Amino acid sequence: MPVLVETDSGVVPSLLRAMPAGSHAVAAADRMYVWLDQHSDEYVVALGPSLPLDLALSYAEDLRIAKPTVSVVLLRNSFDTEALTRSMHAGVRDVVATDDEKGLTKAVERAHQLYLALRGPGGARQMGRVVTVFSPKGGVGKTTTSVNLALALADKGARKVCLVDLDLAFGDVSITMQLFPTHSIEQAVGSEDSIDLAMIEGLLTRHEDSLTVLAAPAHPDVRERVTPLLISRILRALRDGFDYIVVDTSPSFDDATLTALDETDECVVVATLDVPTLKNVKVALETMDMLNIARGHRHLFLNRADAEVGIGVDKVENILGMPVTAQLQSAMDVVASTNSGTPIVTALPNHPASRAYNQLAASVTGEPIAVPAFVPDTVDATARSRGLFRRGRS
Ligand SMILES: Nc1ncnc2c1ncn2[C@@H]1O[C@H](COP(=O)(O)OP(=O)(O)OP(=O)(O)O)[C@@H](O)[C@H]1O
Ligand SMILES: [Mg+2]
């Protein structure tokens, strides 16, 4: 998730708007270095116009050697040939005018392409990433989010995605997707020592070419026999064959959820705008802090975020101490698409709900969003200007 170094908070929103969902700003270079140390998959740093040129170039010079897969994009209010030449020598990948939003978007995309070329399919295959969708509350939309997020990540076959239903007692991914699995995780019970990708592949149910599902057991009592060791071995085996493993969970910190969270690279936290849910999500986030789970890799998804309930996005962000990555109002189209067996991301790709799921997917991958960000008409002007509906940081 790209990072912008800029001290002037006045220019930060417009610069972040030109960068992918999930990008964030820091006011000092030392925080940028901390971020890079914690995120070995980072691919770009944008150095803002307030940084003096000499200082910016010294960072670029340093990163060129220390982090060769991280591109540096330099933003300047104005620049001349000498500044361009010095930037090139320092290893700056692109110099972009501060007001050139399109230029910045393109520069970040180029940085991402370069990163993929350096680290991606041409070299050793990247291990798949585990994305756990979690909420301590039931019925908030975890399964709906998991299914649509998995489809958005699959991006019509661009990525290989496996959706794992770890709500072992009452999993409803299959029914949500109108799948009729012949196998489930139940057939892996007892195979802790022999799990590999080929074996798991035999248990998967195909939804469409881009998405496969590891279904939950048909009967709740099987849950007792699915051990944490089995779950972690399954998730590790799936990393070998899939780009993303999306995990739907039950609404509690049970053994299965904790094991998934232990393995997780990215955690999507689903919340709704009611006090009990927010209280429980807050406690869950504090627990995750204590257990050191997915720090810096959390994405807050606000579901059923309807204007009339009396709690605004600002308040949620204050209570939870993290920004909202994407949000979605209550929408009958979401339910109708689910009921028809074609989740909304596939059924209505331009629907605001689909855009919210795509925005969430972009935050999870840290890649540029696949469809243009969308600001619903009902969003108030303050939220619009703060860009709350465009990006999130964690
Ligand atoms: N944005 C939305 N607008 C309208 N309905 C929604 C929305 N999101 C989810 N729903 C509906 O709410 C219900 C609960 O959603 P879902 O099953 O995804 O929640 P869950 O958190 O997985 O529940 P559980 O804790 O029982 O597993 C479903 O009927 C779903 O279609
Ligand atoms: Mg569910």
CSV table of C-alpha atoms and ligand atoms in Angstrom, one decimal:
chain,number,residue,atom,x,y,z
A,1,MET,CA,0.0,0.0,0.0
A,2,PRO,CA,1.8,3.1,-1.3
A,3,VAL,CA,3.1,5.6,1.1
A,4,LEU,CA,3.3,9.4,0.7
A,5,VAL,CA,5.8,11.5,2.6
A,6,GLU,CA,4.4,15.0,3.0
A,7,THR,CA,4.3,17.5,5.8
A,8,ASP,CA,1.7,19.9,4.4
A,9,SER,CA,-1.7,18.4,5.3
A,10,GLY,CA,-3.3,20.8,2.8
A,11,VAL,CA,-2.0,18.9,-0.2
A,12,VAL,CA,-2.2,15.4,1.2
A,13,PRO,CA,-5.9,14.7,0.2
A,14,SER,CA,-5.5,15.6,-3.4
A,15,LEU,CA,-2.3,13.6,-3.7
A,16,LEU,CA,-3.8,10.5,-2.0
A,17,ARG,CA,-6.8,10.8,-4.3
A,18,ALA,CA,-4.5,10.1,-7.2
A,19,MET,CA,-3.0,7.1,-5.5
A,20,PRO,CA,-4.5,3.6,-5.1
A,21,ALA,CA,-7.0,2.8,-2.3
A,22,GLY,CA,-5.1,1.9,0.8
A,23,SER,CA,-2.4,4.5,0.2
A,24,HIS,CA,-1.5,6.6,3.2
A,25,ALA,CA,0.5,9.7,4.1
A,26,VAL,CA,3.2,10.1,6.8
A,27,ALA,CA,4.7,13.4,7.9
A,28,ALA,CA,8.3,12.3,8.3
A,29,ALA,CA,10.7,10.0,6.5
A,30,ASP,CA,11.5,8.0,9.6
A,31,ARG,CA,7.9,6.8,9.6
A,32,MET,CA,8.2,5.9,5.9
A,33,TYR,CA,11.3,3.8,6.8
A,34,VAL,CA,9.4,2.0,9.6
A,35,TRP,CA,6.6,1.3,7.2
A,36,LEU,CA,9.0,-0.1,4.6
A,37,ASP,CA,10.6,-2.3,7.2
A,38,GLN,CA,7.3,-3.7,8.2
A,39,HIS,CA,6.0,-4.1,4.6
A,40,SER,CA,8.4,-6.0,2.4
A,41,ASP,CA,5.8,-6.0,-0.3
A,42,GLU,CA,5.7,-2.2,-0.6
A,43,TYR,CA,6.4,-1.1,-4.2
A,44,VAL,CA,6.3,2.7,-4.2
A,45,VAL,CA,7.1,5.8,-2.1
A,46,ALA,CA,5.9,9.2,-3.2
A,47,LEU,CA,8.0,12.1,-1.8
A,48,GLY,CA,5.8,15.2,-1.5
A,49,PRO,CA,6.5,18.7,-2.7
A,50,SER,CA,7.2,20.1,0.8
A,51,LEU,CA,10.4,18.0,1.1
A,52,PRO,CA,13.5,20.0,0.2
A,53,LEU,CA,15.0,18.7,-3.0
A,54,ASP,CA,18.3,17.7,-1.5
A,55,LEU,CA,16.7,15.8,1.3
A,56,ALA,CA,14.3,14.0,-1.1
A,57,LEU,CA,17.1,13.0,-3.3
A,58,SER,CA,19.1,11.7,-0.3
A,59,TYR,CA,16.2,9.4,0.5
A,60,ALA,CA,15.9,8.3,-3.1
A,61,GLU,CA,19.6,7.5,-3.2
A,62,ASP,CA,19.3,5.5,0.0
A,63,LEU,CA,16.2,3.6,-1.1
A,64,ARG,CA,17.8,2.8,-4.5
A,65,ILE,CA,20.3,0.6,-2.7
A,66,ALA,CA,18.4,-0.4,0.5
A,67,LYS,CA,15.1,-1.2,-1.2
A,68,PRO,CA,15.6,-1.7,-4.9
A,69,THR,CA,12.1,-3.0,-5.5
A,70,VAL,CA,10.6,0.2,-4.1
A,71,SER,CA,10.2,2.9,-6.7
A,72,VAL,CA,10.5,6.5,-5.7
A,73,VAL,CA,8.1,9.1,-7.3
A,74,LEU,CA,9.1,12.7,-6.6
A,75,LEU,CA,6.4,15.4,-6.5
A,76,ARG,CA,7.5,19.0,-7.3
A,77,ASN,CA,5.6,22.2,-7.7
A,78,SER,CA,8.1,23.1,-10.4
A,79,PHE,CA,11.3,21.6,-11.7
A,80,ASP,CA,14.0,22.3,-14.2
A,81,THR,CA,16.4,20.2,-16.3
A,82,GLU,CA,19.0,20.2,-13.5
A,83,ALA,CA,16.5,18.9,-11.0
A,84,LEU,CA,15.4,16.2,-13.4
A,85,THR,CA,19.0,15.1,-14.1
A,86,ARG,CA,19.9,15.0,-10.4
A,87,SER,CA,16.7,13.1,-9.7
A,88,MET,CA,17.6,10.5,-12.3
A,89,HIS,CA,21.0,10.1,-10.9
A,90,ALA,CA,19.6,9.6,-7.4
A,91,GLY,CA,17.4,6.7,-8.7
A,92,VAL,CA,14.0,8.6,-8.7
A,93,ARG,CA,11.7,6.6,-11.0
A,94,ASP,CA,9.4,9.5,-12.0
A,95,VAL,CA,9.2,13.2,-11.3
A,96,VAL,CA,5.6,14.5,-11.4
A,97,ALA,CA,4.1,18.0,-11.0
A,98,THR,CA,2.1,18.3,-7.8
A,99,ASP,CA,-1.1,19.2,-9.6
A,100,ASP,CA,-0.8,16.5,-12.2
A,101,GLU,CA,-3.1,13.9,-10.6
A,102,LYS,CA,-3.2,11.7,-13.7
A,103,GLY,CA,0.6,11.8,-13.9
A,104,LEU,CA,0.9,10.6,-10.3
A,105,THR,CA,-1.7,7.8,-10.9
A,106,LYS,CA,0.3,6.6,-14.0
A,107,ALA,CA,3.7,6.8,-12.2
A,108,VAL,CA,2.3,4.6,-9.3
A,109,GLU,CA,0.9,2.1,-11.9
A,110,ARG,CA,4.3,2.0,-13.6
A,111,ALA,CA,6.0,1.4,-10.2
A,112,HIS,CA,3.6,-1.5,-9.6
A,113,GLN,CA,4.3,-3.0,-13.0
A,114,LEU,CA,8.0,-2.8,-12.3
A,115,TYR,CA,7.6,-4.4,-8.9
A,116,LEU,CA,5.7,-7.3,-10.5
A,117,ALA,CA,8.3,-7.7,-13.1
A,118,LEU,CA,11.1,-7.8,-10.5
A,119,ARG,CA,9.3,-9.9,-7.9
A,120,GLY,CA,6.5,-11.5,-9.8
A,121,PRO,CA,5.7,-14.4,-12.0
A,122,GLY,CA,9.0,-14.3,-13.9
A,123,GLY,CA,10.9,-15.0,-10.8
A,124,ALA,CA,10.0,-17.3,-8.0
A,125,ARG,CA,6.2,-17.5,-7.6
A,126,GLN,CA,4.9,-15.3,-4.8
A,127,MET,CA,3.2,-17.3,-2.1
A,128,GLY,CA,-0.6,-16.7,-1.9
A,129,ARG,CA,-1.9,-14.3,0.7
A,130,VAL,CA,-4.4,-15.2,3.3
A,131,VAL,CA,-7.2,-12.7,3.7
A,132,THR,CA,-9.4,-13.3,6.7
A,133,VAL,CA,-12.8,-11.6,6.9
A,134,PHE,CA,-13.7,-11.2,10.6
A,135,SER,CA,-16.2,-9.6,12.9
A,136,PRO,CA,-17.0,-10.5,16.5
A,137,LYS,CA,-20.7,-10.0,15.7
A,138,GLY,CA,-23.0,-12.3,13.9
A,139,GLY,CA,-25.1,-11.3,10.9
A,140,VAL,CA,-23.1,-8.1,10.0
A,141,GLY,CA,-22.3,-9.3,6.5
A,142,LYS,CA,-19.1,-11.4,6.8
A,143,THR,CA,-20.2,-14.0,4.4
A,144,THR,CA,-21.6,-11.6,1.9
A,145,THR,CA,-18.4,-9.6,2.1
A,146,SER,CA,-16.2,-12.7,1.8
A,147,VAL,CA,-18.0,-13.9,-1.3
A,148,ASN,CA,-18.0,-10.6,-3.1
A,149,LEU,CA,-14.4,-9.8,-2.0
A,150,ALA,CA,-13.2,-13.2,-3.3
A,151,LEU,CA,-14.9,-12.5,-6.7
A,152,ALA,CA,-13.5,-9.0,-6.8
A,153,LEU,CA,-10.0,-10.3,-6.1
A,154,ALA,CA,-10.4,-13.0,-8.7
A,155,ASP,CA,-11.2,-10.2,-11.2
A,156,LYS,CA,-12.7,-12.6,-13.8
A,157,GLY,CA,-9.7,-15.0,-13.7
A,158,ALA,CA,-6.9,-12.5,-13.4
A,159,ARG,CA,-6.0,-14.0,-10.0
A,160,LYS,CA,-6.5,-17.5,-8.6
A,161,VAL,CA,-8.6,-17.2,-5.5
A,162,CYS,CA,-9.9,-19.9,-3.1
A,163,LEU,CA,-12.7,-19.0,-0.7
A,164,VAL,CA,-12.5,-21.1,2.5
A,165,ASP,CA,-15.6,-21.4,4.7
A,166,LEU,CA,-14.2,-21.6,8.3
A,167,ASP,CA,-17.6,-21.0,9.9
A,168,LEU,CA,-17.3,-24.7,10.6
A,169,ALA,CA,-20.7,-25.2,12.4
A,170,PHE,CA,-23.0,-22.9,10.4
A,171,GLY,CA,-21.0,-22.1,7.3
A,172,ASP,CA,-23.2,-20.7,4.5
A,173,VAL,CA,-20.8,-19.8,1.7
A,174,SER,CA,-22.0,-22.7,-0.4
A,175,ILE,CA,-25.6,-21.8,-0.1
A,176,THR,CA,-24.9,-18.2,-0.6
A,177,MET,CA,-23.2,-19.1,-3.9
A,178,GLN,CA,-25.8,-21.8,-4.7
A,179,LEU,CA,-23.1,-24.4,-4.8
A,180,PHE,CA,-23.7,-28.1,-4.0
A,181,PRO,CA,-20.4,-29.4,-2.8
A,182,THR,CA,-19.7,-33.1,-2.9
A,183,HIS,CA,-16.6,-32.6,-0.6
A,184,SER,CA,-15.8,-30.2,2.2
A,185,ILE,CA,-13.1,-29.7,4.8
A,186,GLU,CA,-14.6,-32.8,6.5
A,187,GLN,CA,-12.8,-35.1,4.2
A,188,ALA,CA,-9.5,-33.7,5.3
A,189,VAL,CA,-10.2,-34.5,9.0
A,190,GLY,CA,-7.3,-36.7,10.3
A,191,SER,CA,-5.0,-35.9,7.5
A,192,GLU,CA,-2.9,-33.3,9.3
A,193,ASP,CA,0.3,-35.1,8.3
A,194,SER,CA,-0.4,-35.7,4.7
A,195,ILE,CA,-2.0,-32.4,3.5
A,196,ASP,CA,-0.7,-31.0,0.3
A,197,LEU,CA,-2.2,-28.8,-2.5
A,198,ALA,CA,-3.2,-31.8,-4.7
A,199,MET,CA,-5.1,-33.3,-1.9
A,200,ILE,CA,-6.9,-30.1,-1.0
A,201,GLU,CA,-7.7,-29.4,-4.7
A,202,GLY,CA,-9.7,-32.6,-4.7
A,203,LEU,CA,-11.9,-31.2,-2.0
A,204,LEU,CA,-12.7,-27.9,-3.7
A,205,THR,CA,-15.9,-26.9,-5.4
A,206,ARG,CA,-15.7,-24.7,-8.4
A,207,HIS,CA,-17.9,-21.6,-8.6
A,208,GLU,CA,-16.7,-20.3,-11.8
A,209,ASP,CA,-13.3,-20.4,-13.6
A,210,SER,CA,-11.9,-17.8,-11.3
A,211,LEU,CA,-13.1,-19.0,-7.9
A,212,THR,CA,-13.1,-22.2,-6.0
A,213,VAL,CA,-14.5,-22.9,-2.6
A,214,LEU,CA,-13.5,-25.1,0.3
A,215,ALA,CA,-16.9,-25.7,1.9
A,216,ALA,CA,-17.7,-26.1,5.6
A,217,PRO,CA,-18.9,-29.5,6.8
A,218,ALA,CA,-22.5,-30.2,6.2
A,219,HIS,CA,-23.1,-31.1,9.9
A,220,PRO,CA,-22.1,-28.8,12.9
A,221,ASP,CA,-20.7,-31.6,15.0
A,222,VAL,CA,-17.8,-32.2,12.6
A,223,ARG,CA,-16.4,-28.8,13.8
A,224,GLU,CA,-15.0,-30.6,16.9
A,225,ARG,CA,-12.8,-32.8,14.7
A,226,VAL,CA,-11.3,-30.0,12.6
A,227,THR,CA,-8.1,-29.2,14.5
A,228,PRO,CA,-6.2,-25.9,14.5
A,229,LEU,CA,-3.2,-27.8,13.1
A,230,LEU,CA,-5.3,-29.1,10.2
A,231,ILE,CA,-6.6,-25.6,9.4
A,232,SER,CA,-3.1,-24.0,9.4
A,233,ARG,CA,-1.7,-26.8,7.2
A,234,ILE,CA,-4.7,-26.4,4.8
A,235,LEU,CA,-4.1,-22.6,4.5
A,236,ARG,CA,-0.4,-23.1,4.0
A,237,ALA,CA,-1.0,-25.7,1.3
A,238,LEU,CA,-3.4,-23.4,-0.5
A,239,ARG,CA,-0.8,-20.6,-0.5
A,240,ASP,CA,1.1,-22.8,-3.0
A,241,GLY,CA,-1.7,-22.8,-5.5
A,242,PHE,CA,-3.6,-19.6,-5.1
A,243,ASP,CA,-2.9,-15.9,-5.3
A,244,TYR,CA,-5.4,-15.2,-2.5
A,245,ILE,CA,-7.1,-17.4,0.0
A,246,VAL,CA,-10.2,-15.6,1.4
A,247,VAL,CA,-11.4,-17.0,4.7
A,248,ASP,CA,-14.9,-16.5,6.0
A,249,THR,CA,-15.2,-16.9,9.8
A,250,SER,CA,-17.7,-17.5,12.5
A,251,PRO,CA,-18.6,-14.5,14.7
A,252,SER,CA,-16.2,-15.3,17.6
A,253,PHE,CA,-12.6,-15.9,18.4
A,254,ASP,CA,-13.0,-19.6,18.3
A,255,ASP,CA,-10.1,-21.9,17.5
A,256,ALA,CA,-10.7,-21.9,13.8
A,257,THR,CA,-10.9,-18.1,13.6
A,258,LEU,CA,-7.8,-17.7,15.8
A,259,THR,CA,-5.9,-20.1,13.6
A,260,ALA,CA,-6.9,-18.2,10.4
A,261,LEU,CA,-6.0,-14.9,12.1
A,262,ASP,CA,-2.6,-16.4,13.0
A,263,GLU,CA,-2.0,-17.3,9.4
A,264,THR,CA,-3.5,-14.1,8.0
A,265,ASP,CA,-1.7,-11.5,5.9
A,266,GLU,CA,-4.6,-9.2,5.5
A,267,CYS,CA,-7.6,-8.9,7.8
A,268,VAL,CA,-10.9,-7.4,6.7
A,269,VAL,CA,-12.9,-6.3,9.8
A,270,VAL,CA,-16.6,-6.0,9.1
A,271,ALA,CA,-18.6,-3.6,11.3
A,272,THR,CA,-22.1,-2.0,11.2
A,273,LEU,CA,-23.2,1.3,12.6
A,274,ASP,CA,-24.7,0.2,15.9
A,275,VAL,CA,-23.2,0.7,19.3
A,276,PRO,CA,-23.0,-3.0,20.4
A,277,THR,CA,-21.2,-4.0,17.2
A,278,LEU,CA,-18.8,-1.1,17.4
A,279,LYS,CA,-18.0,-1.9,21.0
A,280,ASN,CA,-17.3,-5.5,20.2
A,281,VAL,CA,-15.2,-4.6,17.1
A,282,LYS,CA,-13.2,-2.3,19.3
A,283,VAL,CA,-12.5,-5.1,21.8
A,284,ALA,CA,-11.6,-7.4,19.0
A,285,LEU,CA,-9.2,-4.9,17.5
A,286,GLU,CA,-7.5,-4.5,20.9
A,287,THR,CA,-7.3,-8.3,21.2
A,288,MET,CA,-5.7,-8.4,17.7
A,289,ASP,CA,-3.2,-5.8,18.9
A,290,MET,CA,-2.3,-7.9,21.9
A,291,LEU,CA,-1.8,-11.0,19.7
A,292,ASN,CA,0.0,-8.9,17.1
A,293,ILE,CA,-2.3,-10.0,14.3
A,294,ALA,CA,-2.2,-8.2,11.0
A,295,ARG,CA,-0.9,-4.9,12.3
A,296,GLY,CA,-0.8,-2.4,9.4
A,297,HIS,CA,-2.8,-4.9,7.3
A,298,ARG,CA,-6.3,-4.3,8.5
A,299,HIS,CA,-9.1,-3.1,6.4
A,300,LEU,CA,-12.3,-1.8,7.9
A,301,PHE,CA,-15.4,-2.5,5.9
A,302,LEU,CA,-18.6,-0.7,7.1
A,303,ASN,CA,-21.6,-2.6,6.0
A,304,ARG,CA,-25.2,-1.3,6.1
A,305,ALA,CA,-23.7,2.2,6.7
A,306,ASP,CA,-27.0,4.0,6.3
A,307,ALA,CA,-27.1,7.8,6.9
A,308,GLU,CA,-30.2,7.8,9.1
A,309,VAL,CA,-28.8,5.6,12.0
A,310,GLY,CA,-27.2,8.5,13.8
A,311,ILE,CA,-23.6,7.4,13.8
A,312,GLY,CA,-21.3,8.8,11.2
A,313,VAL,CA,-18.1,7.6,9.6
A,314,ASP,CA,-16.1,10.1,11.6
A,315,LYS,CA,-17.4,8.7,14.8
A,316,VAL,CA,-16.7,5.2,13.8
A,317,GLU,CA,-13.1,6.1,12.9
A,318,ASN,CA,-12.7,7.8,16.2
A,319,ILE,CA,-14.1,4.9,18.2
A,320,LEU,CA,-12.1,2.3,16.4
A,321,GLY,CA,-9.0,4.3,15.9
A,322,MET,CA,-8.7,3.3,12.2
A,323,PRO,CA,-9.9,4.7,8.9
A,324,VAL,CA,-12.8,3.2,7.0
A,325,THR,CA,-11.5,1.4,3.9
A,326,ALA,CA,-14.8,1.1,2.1
A,327,GLN,CA,-18.5,1.2,3.1
A,328,LEU,CA,-21.8,0.0,1.8
A,329,GLN,CA,-25.3,1.1,2.5
A,330,SER,CA,-28.2,-1.4,3.0
A,331,ALA,CA,-29.1,-2.5,-0.5
A,332,MET,CA,-31.8,-4.9,-1.5
A,333,ASP,CA,-29.8,-5.5,-4.7
A,334,VAL,CA,-27.1,-7.2,-2.5
A,335,VAL,CA,-29.7,-9.6,-1.1
A,336,ALA,CA,-31.4,-10.2,-4.4
A,337,SER,CA,-28.2,-11.0,-6.2
A,338,THR,CA,-27.2,-13.3,-3.4
A,339,ASN,CA,-30.6,-15.0,-3.6
A,340,SER,CA,-30.2,-15.5,-7.4
A,341,GLY,CA,-26.9,-17.2,-6.9
A,342,THR,CA,-24.9,-14.5,-8.7
A,343,PRO,CA,-23.3,-12.2,-6.1
A,344,ILE,CA,-23.6,-8.6,-6.9
A,345,VAL,CA,-19.9,-8.1,-7.9
A,346,THR,CA,-20.6,-10.4,-10.8
A,347,ALA,CA,-24.3,-9.6,-11.4
A,348,LEU,CA,-24.0,-5.8,-11.3
A,349,PRO,CA,-20.4,-4.7,-11.6
A,350,ASN,CA,-21.2,-1.0,-11.7
A,351,HIS,CA,-23.5,-1.0,-8.7
A,352,PRO,CA,-22.3,1.1,-5.8
A,353,ALA,CA,-22.1,-2.1,-3.7
A,354,SER,CA,-19.8,-3.7,-6.3
A,355,ARG,CA,-17.6,-0.6,-6.3
A,356,ALA,CA,-17.3,-0.8,-2.5
A,357,TYR,CA,-16.2,-4.5,-2.8
A,358,ASN,CA,-13.8,-3.6,-5.5
A,359,GLN,CA,-12.4,-0.8,-3.4
A,360,LEU,CA,-12.0,-3.2,-0.5
A,361,ALA,CA,-10.2,-5.6,-2.9
A,362,ALA,CA,-7.9,-2.8,-4.1
A,363,SER,CA,-7.0,-2.0,-0.5
A,364,VAL,CA,-6.3,-5.7,0.2
A,365,THR,CA,-4.0,-6.0,-2.8
A,366,GLY,CA,-2.5,-2.5,-2.6
A,367,GLU,CA,-2.9,-2.4,-6.4
A,368,PRO,CA,-4.7,0.4,-8.3
A,369,ILE,CA,-8.4,0.0,-8.2
A,370,ALA,CA,-9.9,-1.9,-11.1
A,371,VAL,CA,-13.0,0.4,-11.5
A,372,PRO,CA,-13.1,4.1,-10.9
A,373,ALA,CA,-13.8,5.0,-7.3
A,374,PHE,CA,-17.4,6.0,-6.8
A,375,VAL,CA,-18.9,8.6,-4.4
A,376,PRO,CA,-22.6,7.9,-3.7
A,377,ASP,CA,-24.9,10.9,-4.3
A,378,THR,CA,-26.0,10.7,-0.6
A,379,VAL,CA,-22.6,11.3,0.8
A,380,ASP,CA,-22.3,14.6,2.5
A,381,ALA,CA,-19.8,17.2,1.4
A,382,THR,CA,-17.5,16.9,4.4
A,383,ALA,CA,-17.0,13.2,3.9
A,384,ARG,CA,-16.6,13.7,0.1
A,385,SER,CA,-13.9,16.3,0.6
A,386,ARG,CA,-12.1,14.1,3.2
A,387,GLY,CA,-12.0,11.3,0.7
A,388,LEU,CA,-13.5,8.9,3.1
A,389,PHE,CA,-15.2,6.9,0.4
A,390,ARG,CA,-12.1,6.5,-1.7
A,391,ARG,CA,-9.4,5.0,0.5
A,392,GLY,CA,-8.4,3.6,3.8
A,393,ARG,CA,-5.3,3.1,5.7
A,394,SER,CA,-4.5,0.6,8.4
B,1,LIG,N1,-25.3,-4.2,2.5
B,1,LIG,C1,-26.3,-5.1,2.7
B,1,LIG,N2,-27.6,-4.7,2.4
B,1,LIG,C2,-28.6,-5.5,2.6
B,1,LIG,N3,-28.5,-6.8,3.1
B,1,LIG,C3,-27.3,-7.2,3.4
B,1,LIG,C4,-26.1,-6.4,3.2
B,1,LIG,N4,-25.1,-7.1,3.6
B,1,LIG,C5,-25.5,-8.3,4.0
B,1,LIG,N5,-26.9,-8.4,3.9
B,1,LIG,C6,-27.8,-9.5,4.2
B,1,LIG,O1,-27.7,-9.7,5.6
B,1,LIG,C7,-27.8,-11.0,6.0
B,1,LIG,C8,-26.6,-11.5,6.8
B,1,LIG,O2,-25.4,-11.4,6.0
B,1,LIG,P1,-24.3,-12.4,6.1
B,1,LIG,O3,-24.8,-13.8,6.1
B,1,LIG,O4,-23.3,-12.1,5.1
B,1,LIG,O5,-23.7,-12.1,7.5
B,1,LIG,P2,-22.7,-12.9,8.4
B,1,LIG,O6,-21.9,-11.9,9.2
B,1,LIG,O7,-21.9,-13.8,7.6
B,1,LIG,O8,-23.7,-13.7,9.4
B,1,LIG,P3,-23.2,-14.9,10.4
B,1,LIG,O9,-22.6,-14.3,11.5
B,1,LIG,O10,-24.5,-15.6,10.7
B,1,LIG,O11,-22.3,-15.8,9.6
B,1,LIG,C9,-27.9,-11.8,4.7
B,1,LIG,O12,-29.3,-12.0,4.4
B,1,LIG,C10,-27.4,-10.8,3.6
B,1,LIG,O13,-27.9,-11.0,2.4
B,2,MG,MG,-21.6,-15.9,7.8
